[in-house]
mmCIF file of C-alpha atoms and ligand atoms in Angstrom:
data_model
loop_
_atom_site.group_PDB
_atom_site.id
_atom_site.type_symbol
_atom_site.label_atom_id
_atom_site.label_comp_id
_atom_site.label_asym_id
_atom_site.label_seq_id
_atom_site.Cartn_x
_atom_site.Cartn_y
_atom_site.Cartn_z
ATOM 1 C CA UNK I 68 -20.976 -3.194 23.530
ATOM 2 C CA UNK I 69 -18.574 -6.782 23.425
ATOM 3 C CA UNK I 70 -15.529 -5.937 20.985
ATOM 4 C CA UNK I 71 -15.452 -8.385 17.939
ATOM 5 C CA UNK I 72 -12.110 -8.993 17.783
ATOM 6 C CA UNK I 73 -11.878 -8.773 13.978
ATOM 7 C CA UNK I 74 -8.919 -8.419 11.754
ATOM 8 C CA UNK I 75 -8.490 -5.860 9.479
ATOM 9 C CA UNK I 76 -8.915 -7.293 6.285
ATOM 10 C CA UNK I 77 -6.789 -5.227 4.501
ATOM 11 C CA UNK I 78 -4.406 -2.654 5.749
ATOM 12 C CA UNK I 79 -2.319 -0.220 3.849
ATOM 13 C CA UNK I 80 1.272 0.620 5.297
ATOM 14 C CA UNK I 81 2.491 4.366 4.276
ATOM 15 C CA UNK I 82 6.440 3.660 5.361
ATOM 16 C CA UNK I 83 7.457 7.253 6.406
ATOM 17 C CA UNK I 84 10.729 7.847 8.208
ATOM 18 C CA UNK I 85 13.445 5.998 6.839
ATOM 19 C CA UNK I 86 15.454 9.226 5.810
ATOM 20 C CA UNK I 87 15.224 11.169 9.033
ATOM 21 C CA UNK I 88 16.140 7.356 10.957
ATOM 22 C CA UNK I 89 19.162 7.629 8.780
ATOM 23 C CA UNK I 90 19.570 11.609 9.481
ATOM 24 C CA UNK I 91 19.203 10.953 13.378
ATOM 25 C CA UNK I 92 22.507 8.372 13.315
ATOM 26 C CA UNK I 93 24.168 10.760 10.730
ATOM 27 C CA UNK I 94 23.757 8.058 7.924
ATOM 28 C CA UNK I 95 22.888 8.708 4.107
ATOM 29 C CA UNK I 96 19.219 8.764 3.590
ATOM 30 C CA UNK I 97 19.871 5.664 1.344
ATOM 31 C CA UNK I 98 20.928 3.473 4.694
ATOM 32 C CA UNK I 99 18.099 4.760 5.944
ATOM 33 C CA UNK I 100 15.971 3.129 2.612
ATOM 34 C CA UNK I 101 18.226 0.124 3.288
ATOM 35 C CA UNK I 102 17.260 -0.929 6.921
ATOM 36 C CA UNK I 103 13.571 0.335 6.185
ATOM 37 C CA UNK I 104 13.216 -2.785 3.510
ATOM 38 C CA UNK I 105 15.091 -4.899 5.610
ATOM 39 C CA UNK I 106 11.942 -4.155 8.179
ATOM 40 C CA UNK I 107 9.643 -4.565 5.596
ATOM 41 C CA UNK I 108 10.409 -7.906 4.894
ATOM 42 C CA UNK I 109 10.297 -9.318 8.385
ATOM 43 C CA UNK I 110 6.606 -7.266 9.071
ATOM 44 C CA UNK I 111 5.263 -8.716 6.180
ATOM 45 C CA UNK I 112 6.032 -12.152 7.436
ATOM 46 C CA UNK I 113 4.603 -11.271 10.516
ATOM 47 C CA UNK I 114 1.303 -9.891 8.871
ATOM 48 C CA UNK I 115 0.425 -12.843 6.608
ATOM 49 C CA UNK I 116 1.376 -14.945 9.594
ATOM 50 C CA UNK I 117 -1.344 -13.013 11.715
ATOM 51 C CA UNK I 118 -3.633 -13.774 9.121
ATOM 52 C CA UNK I 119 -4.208 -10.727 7.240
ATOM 53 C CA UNK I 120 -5.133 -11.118 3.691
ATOM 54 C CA UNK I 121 -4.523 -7.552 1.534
ATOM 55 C CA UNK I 122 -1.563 -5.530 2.186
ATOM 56 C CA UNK I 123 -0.823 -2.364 0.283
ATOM 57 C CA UNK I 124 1.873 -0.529 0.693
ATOM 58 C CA UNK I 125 2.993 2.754 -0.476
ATOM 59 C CA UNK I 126 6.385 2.583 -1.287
ATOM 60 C CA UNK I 127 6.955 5.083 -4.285
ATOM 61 C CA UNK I 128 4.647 8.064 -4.799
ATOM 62 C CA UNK I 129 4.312 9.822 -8.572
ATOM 63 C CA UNK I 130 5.468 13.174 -6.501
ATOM 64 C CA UNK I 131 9.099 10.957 -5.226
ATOM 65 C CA UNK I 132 9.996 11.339 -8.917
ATOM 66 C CA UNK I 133 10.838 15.167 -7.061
ATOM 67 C CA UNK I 134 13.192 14.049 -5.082
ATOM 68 C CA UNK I 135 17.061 14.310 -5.940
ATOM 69 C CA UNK I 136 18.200 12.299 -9.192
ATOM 70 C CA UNK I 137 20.501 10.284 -6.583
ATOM 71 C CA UNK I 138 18.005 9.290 -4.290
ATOM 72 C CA UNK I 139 15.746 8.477 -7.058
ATOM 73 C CA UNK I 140 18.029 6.139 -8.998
ATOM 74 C CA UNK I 141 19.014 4.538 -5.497
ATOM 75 C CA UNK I 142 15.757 3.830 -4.596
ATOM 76 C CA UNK I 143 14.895 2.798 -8.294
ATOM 77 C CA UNK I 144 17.797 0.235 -7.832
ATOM 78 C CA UNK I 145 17.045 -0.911 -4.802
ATOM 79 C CA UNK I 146 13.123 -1.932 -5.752
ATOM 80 C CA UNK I 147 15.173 -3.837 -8.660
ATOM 81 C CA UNK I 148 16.987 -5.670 -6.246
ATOM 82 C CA UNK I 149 14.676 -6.518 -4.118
ATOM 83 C CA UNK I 150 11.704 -7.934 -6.301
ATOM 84 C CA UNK I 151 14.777 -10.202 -7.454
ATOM 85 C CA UNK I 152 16.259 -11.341 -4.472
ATOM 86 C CA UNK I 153 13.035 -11.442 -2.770
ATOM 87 C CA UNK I 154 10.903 -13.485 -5.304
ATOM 88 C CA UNK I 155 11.167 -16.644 -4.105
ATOM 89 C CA UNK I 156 10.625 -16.472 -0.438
ATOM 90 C CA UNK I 157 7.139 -14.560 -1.727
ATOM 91 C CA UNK I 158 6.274 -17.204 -3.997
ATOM 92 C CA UNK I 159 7.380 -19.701 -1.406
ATOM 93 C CA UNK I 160 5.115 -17.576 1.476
ATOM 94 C CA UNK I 161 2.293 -17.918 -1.165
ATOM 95 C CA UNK I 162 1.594 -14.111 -1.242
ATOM 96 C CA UNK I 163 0.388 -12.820 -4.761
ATOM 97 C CA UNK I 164 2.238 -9.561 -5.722
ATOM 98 C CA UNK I 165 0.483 -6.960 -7.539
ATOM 99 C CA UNK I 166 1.429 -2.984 -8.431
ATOM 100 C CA UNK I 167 -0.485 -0.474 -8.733
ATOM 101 C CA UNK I 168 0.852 3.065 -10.330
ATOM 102 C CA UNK I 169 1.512 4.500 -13.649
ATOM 103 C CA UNK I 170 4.199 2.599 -16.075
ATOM 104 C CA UNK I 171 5.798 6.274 -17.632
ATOM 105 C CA UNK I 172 8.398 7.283 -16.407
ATOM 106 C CA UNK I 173 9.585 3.961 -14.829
ATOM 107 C CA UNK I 174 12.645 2.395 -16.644
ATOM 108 C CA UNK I 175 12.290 -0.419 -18.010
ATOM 109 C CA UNK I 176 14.799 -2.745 -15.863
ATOM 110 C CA UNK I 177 12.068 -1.533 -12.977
ATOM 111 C CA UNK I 178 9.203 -2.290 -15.206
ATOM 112 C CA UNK I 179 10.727 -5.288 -15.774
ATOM 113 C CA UNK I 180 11.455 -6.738 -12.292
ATOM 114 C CA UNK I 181 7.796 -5.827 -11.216
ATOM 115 C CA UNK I 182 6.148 -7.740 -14.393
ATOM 116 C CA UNK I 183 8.383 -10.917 -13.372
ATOM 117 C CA UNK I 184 7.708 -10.482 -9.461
ATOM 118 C CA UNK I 185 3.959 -10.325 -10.479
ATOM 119 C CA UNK I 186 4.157 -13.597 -12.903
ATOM 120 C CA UNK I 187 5.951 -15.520 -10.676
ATOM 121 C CA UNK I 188 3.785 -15.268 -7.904
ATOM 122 C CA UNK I 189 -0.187 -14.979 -9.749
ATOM 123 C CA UNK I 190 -0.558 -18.306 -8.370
ATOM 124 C CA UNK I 191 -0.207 -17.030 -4.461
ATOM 125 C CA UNK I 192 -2.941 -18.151 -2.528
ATOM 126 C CA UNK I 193 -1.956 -17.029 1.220
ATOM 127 C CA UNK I 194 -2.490 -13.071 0.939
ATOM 128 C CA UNK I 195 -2.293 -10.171 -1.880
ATOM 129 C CA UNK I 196 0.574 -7.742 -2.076
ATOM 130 C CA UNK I 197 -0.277 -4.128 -3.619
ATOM 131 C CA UNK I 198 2.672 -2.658 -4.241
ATOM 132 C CA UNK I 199 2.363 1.768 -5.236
ATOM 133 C CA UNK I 200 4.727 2.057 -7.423
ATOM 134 C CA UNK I 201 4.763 5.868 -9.204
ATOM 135 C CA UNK I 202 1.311 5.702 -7.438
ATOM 136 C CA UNK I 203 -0.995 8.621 -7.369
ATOM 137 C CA UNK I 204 -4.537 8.783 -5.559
ATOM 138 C CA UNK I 205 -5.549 11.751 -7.234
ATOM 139 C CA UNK I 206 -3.928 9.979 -10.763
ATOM 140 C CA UNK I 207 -5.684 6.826 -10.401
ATOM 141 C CA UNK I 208 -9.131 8.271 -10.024
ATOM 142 C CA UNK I 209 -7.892 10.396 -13.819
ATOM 143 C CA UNK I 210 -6.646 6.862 -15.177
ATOM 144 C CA UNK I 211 -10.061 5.553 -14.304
ATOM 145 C CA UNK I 212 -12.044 8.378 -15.585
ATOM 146 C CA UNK I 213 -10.338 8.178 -18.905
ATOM 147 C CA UNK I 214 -10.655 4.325 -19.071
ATOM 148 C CA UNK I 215 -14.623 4.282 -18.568
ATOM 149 C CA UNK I 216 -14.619 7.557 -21.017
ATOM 150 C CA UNK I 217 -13.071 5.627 -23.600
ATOM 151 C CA UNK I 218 -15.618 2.484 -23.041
ATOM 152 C CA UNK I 219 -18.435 4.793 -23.367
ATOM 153 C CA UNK I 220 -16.722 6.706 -26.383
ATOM 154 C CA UNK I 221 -16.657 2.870 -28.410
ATOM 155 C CA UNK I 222 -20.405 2.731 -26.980
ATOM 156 C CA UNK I 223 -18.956 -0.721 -24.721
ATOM 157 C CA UNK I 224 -20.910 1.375 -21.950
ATOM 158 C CA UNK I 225 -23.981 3.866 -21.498
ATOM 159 C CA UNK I 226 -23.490 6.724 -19.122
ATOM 160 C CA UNK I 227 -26.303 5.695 -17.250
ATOM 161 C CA UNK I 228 -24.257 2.282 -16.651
ATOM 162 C CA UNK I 229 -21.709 4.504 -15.000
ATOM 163 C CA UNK I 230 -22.039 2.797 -11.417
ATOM 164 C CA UNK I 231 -19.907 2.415 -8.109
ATOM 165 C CA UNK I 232 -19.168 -1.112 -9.537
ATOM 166 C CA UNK I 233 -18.318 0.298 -12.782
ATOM 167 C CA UNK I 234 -15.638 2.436 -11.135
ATOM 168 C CA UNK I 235 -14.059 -0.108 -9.009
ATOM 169 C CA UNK I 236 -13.572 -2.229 -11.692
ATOM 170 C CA UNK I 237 -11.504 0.970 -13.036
ATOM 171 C CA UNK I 238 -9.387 1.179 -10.877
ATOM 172 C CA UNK I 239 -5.734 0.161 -10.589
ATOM 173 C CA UNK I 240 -6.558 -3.115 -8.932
ATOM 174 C CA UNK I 241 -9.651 -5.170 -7.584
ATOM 175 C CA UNK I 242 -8.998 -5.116 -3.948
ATOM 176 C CA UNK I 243 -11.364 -4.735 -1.242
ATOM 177 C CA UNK I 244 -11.522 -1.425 0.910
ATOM 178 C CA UNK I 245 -9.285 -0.132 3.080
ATOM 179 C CA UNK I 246 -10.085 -0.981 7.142
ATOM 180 C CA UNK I 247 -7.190 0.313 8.163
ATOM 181 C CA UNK I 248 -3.632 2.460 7.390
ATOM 182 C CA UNK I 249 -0.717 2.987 9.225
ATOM 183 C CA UNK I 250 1.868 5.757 8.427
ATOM 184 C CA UNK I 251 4.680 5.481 10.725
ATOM 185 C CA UNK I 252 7.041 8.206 11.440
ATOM 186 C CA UNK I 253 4.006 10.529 13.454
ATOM 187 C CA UNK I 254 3.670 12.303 9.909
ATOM 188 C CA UNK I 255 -0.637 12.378 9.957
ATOM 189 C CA UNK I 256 -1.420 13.062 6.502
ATOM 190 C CA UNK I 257 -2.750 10.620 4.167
ATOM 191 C CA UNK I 258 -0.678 12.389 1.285
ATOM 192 C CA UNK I 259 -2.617 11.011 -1.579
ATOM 193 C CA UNK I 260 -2.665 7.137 -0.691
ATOM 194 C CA UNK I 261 -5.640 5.161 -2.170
ATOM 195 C CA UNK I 262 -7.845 7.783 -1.463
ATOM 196 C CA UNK I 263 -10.921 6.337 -3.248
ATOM 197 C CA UNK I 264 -10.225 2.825 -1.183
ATOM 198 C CA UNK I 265 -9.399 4.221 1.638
ATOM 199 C CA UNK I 266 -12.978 5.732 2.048
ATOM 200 C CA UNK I 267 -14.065 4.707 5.519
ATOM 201 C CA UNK I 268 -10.674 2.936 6.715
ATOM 202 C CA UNK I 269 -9.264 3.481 10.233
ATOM 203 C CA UNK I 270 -6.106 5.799 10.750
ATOM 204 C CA UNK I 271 -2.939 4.570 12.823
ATOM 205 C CA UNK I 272 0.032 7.376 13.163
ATOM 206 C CA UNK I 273 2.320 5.800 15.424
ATOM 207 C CA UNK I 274 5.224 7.849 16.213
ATOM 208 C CA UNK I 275 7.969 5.675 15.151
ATOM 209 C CA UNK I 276 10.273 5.726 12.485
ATOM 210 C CA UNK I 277 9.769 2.760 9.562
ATOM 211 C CA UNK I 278 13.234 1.147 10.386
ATOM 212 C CA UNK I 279 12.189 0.712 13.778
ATOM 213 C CA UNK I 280 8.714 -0.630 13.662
ATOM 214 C CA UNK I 281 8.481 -4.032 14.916
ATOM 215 C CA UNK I 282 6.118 -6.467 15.074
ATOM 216 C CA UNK I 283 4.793 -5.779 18.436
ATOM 217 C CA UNK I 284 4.312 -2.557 17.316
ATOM 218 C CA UNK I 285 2.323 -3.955 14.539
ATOM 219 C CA UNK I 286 0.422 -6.087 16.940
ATOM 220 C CA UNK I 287 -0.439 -2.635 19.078
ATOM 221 C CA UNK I 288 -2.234 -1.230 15.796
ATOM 222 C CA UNK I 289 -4.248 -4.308 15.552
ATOM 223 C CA UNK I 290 -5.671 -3.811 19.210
ATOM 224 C CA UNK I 291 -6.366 -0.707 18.642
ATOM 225 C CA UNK I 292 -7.903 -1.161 15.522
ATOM 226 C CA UNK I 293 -9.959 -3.953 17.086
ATOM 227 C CA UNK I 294 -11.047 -1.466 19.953
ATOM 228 C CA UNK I 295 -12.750 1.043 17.269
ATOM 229 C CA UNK I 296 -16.573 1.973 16.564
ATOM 230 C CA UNK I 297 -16.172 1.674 12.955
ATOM 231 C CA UNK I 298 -19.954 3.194 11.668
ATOM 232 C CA UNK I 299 -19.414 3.388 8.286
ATOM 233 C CA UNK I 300 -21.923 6.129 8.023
ATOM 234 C CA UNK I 301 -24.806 4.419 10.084
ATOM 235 C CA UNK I 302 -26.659 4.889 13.337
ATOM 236 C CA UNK I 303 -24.599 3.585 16.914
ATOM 237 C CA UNK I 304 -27.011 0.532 16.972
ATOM 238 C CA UNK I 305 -25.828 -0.739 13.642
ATOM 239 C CA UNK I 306 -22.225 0.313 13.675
ATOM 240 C CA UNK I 307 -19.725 -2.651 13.826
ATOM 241 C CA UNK I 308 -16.932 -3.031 15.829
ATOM 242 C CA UNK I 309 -13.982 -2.839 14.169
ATOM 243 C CA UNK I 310 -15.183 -5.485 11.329
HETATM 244 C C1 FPP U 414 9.496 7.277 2.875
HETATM 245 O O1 FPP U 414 10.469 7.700 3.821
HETATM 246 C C2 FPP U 414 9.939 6.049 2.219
HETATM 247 C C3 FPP U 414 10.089 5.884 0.865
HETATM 248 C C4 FPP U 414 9.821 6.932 -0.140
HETATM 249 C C5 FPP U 414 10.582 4.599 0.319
HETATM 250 C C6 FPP U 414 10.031 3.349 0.935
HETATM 251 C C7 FPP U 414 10.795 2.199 0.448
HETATM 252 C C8 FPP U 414 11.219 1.152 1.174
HETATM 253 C C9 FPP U 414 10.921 0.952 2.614
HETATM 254 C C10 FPP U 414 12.050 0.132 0.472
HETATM 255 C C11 FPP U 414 11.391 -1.196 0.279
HETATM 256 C C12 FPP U 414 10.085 -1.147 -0.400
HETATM 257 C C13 FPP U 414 9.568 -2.088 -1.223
HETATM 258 C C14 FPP U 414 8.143 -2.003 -1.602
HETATM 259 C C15 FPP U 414 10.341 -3.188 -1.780
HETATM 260 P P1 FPP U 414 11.137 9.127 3.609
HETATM 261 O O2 FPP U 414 12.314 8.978 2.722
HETATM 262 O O3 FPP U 414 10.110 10.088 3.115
HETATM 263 O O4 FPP U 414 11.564 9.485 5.070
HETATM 264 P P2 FPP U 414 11.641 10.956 5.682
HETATM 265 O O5 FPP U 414 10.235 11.511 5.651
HETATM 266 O O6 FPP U 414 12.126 10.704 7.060
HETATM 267 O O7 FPP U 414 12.598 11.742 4.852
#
């Protein structure tokens, strides 16, 4: 069968690794969090340059909240940071940020920085940037539940109007499925990352820390992406390649 050399539409990024990069060169984790944004911000570049349109990436889970009060409030901090330092050269790149994740127990400097990263750049037009913030799969499917229970319970909606569309339009964000996630670090679990979304998307577990994933590395996901019978449930004769 000739590969169609399609891009993934939209790819979700799990960025595993950055504390045992840091443990490896006896560093705090935190330099470890450090050098793993620095990354980010050049592979981002390099994805909307390649033309892909959605990114999501995972970069705080509801479970993190777990971790040690230090590495929290570092991590906390650094988001803070970043969405301010790194505002402009998003609303420059013309990328349109948006979050997805529960608001409690977020503080409100954090809560803050993400509303005024997402204001300043609504107008992007290049690419979308999903951003899990305190993200939860499992929690997001409960947040939708209870939001279409509560339009049926003011009779806005019939349970029989209770649809696919219906729950999409529930969810965090409006954002086309996942084709395709990478976790880095050679971690292969998909530990509770838009589950619902990611339905029938591709896995990539390259074994490479998040600090050191480059762009070429990137560009090695995409070909193997590209080289993958994606079915989406149906016979061989109608799958698609990797579209
Ligand atoms: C997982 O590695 C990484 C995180 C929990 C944080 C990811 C955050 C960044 C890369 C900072 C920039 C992000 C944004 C969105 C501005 P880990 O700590 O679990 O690594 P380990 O498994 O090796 O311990």
């Amino acid at each position: 069968m000739e590969n169609c050399k399609q891009l993934p539409k939209h790819i979700g990024i799990i960025m595993d690794g950055n504390g045992r990069w840091a443990k490896e060169r006896g560093l705090p984790r935190s330099l470890g969090h450090q050098e793993g944004a620095k990354n980010l911000k050049k592979l981002l570049y390099h994805m909307y340059e390649r033309g892909i349109q959605y990114v999501s990436l995972y970069a705080f889970s509801t479970e993190n909240f777990e971790r040690n009060q230090k590495e929290v409030d570092f991590l906390m901090d650094l988001f803070v940071t970043l969405f301010h330092k790194e505002l402009k050269s998003l609303k420059e790149l013309g990328v349109k940020v948006v979050f997805s994740g529960r608001k409690a127990p977020l503080k409100e400097k954090v809560w803050n920085a993400m509303m005024e990263l997402v204001d300043a750049t609504k107008e992007g037009q290049k690419g979308v940037l999903n951003i899990c913030l305190n993200y939860g799969g499992q929690y997001e499917i409960v947040d939708m539940v209870q939001k279409i229970a509560r339009q049926v319970q003011e009779k806005q909606l019939k349970i029989e109007e209770i649809t696919k569309e219906v729950v999409e339009q529930n969810l965090y964000q409006q954002l086309p499925p996942l084709d395709f996630v990478i976790r880095t670090s050679g971690e292969r679990r998909t530990s509770n990352f838009m589950i619902y979304q990611a339905a029938y998307a591709e896995y990539y577990f390259p074994n490479i820390y998040f600090p050191d994933f480059q762009d070429s590395d990137f560009d090695e996901a995409i070909l193997d992406f590209q080289n993958r019978n994606r079915r989406f449930g149906k016979n061989e004769a109608d799958s698609r390649q990797a579209e």
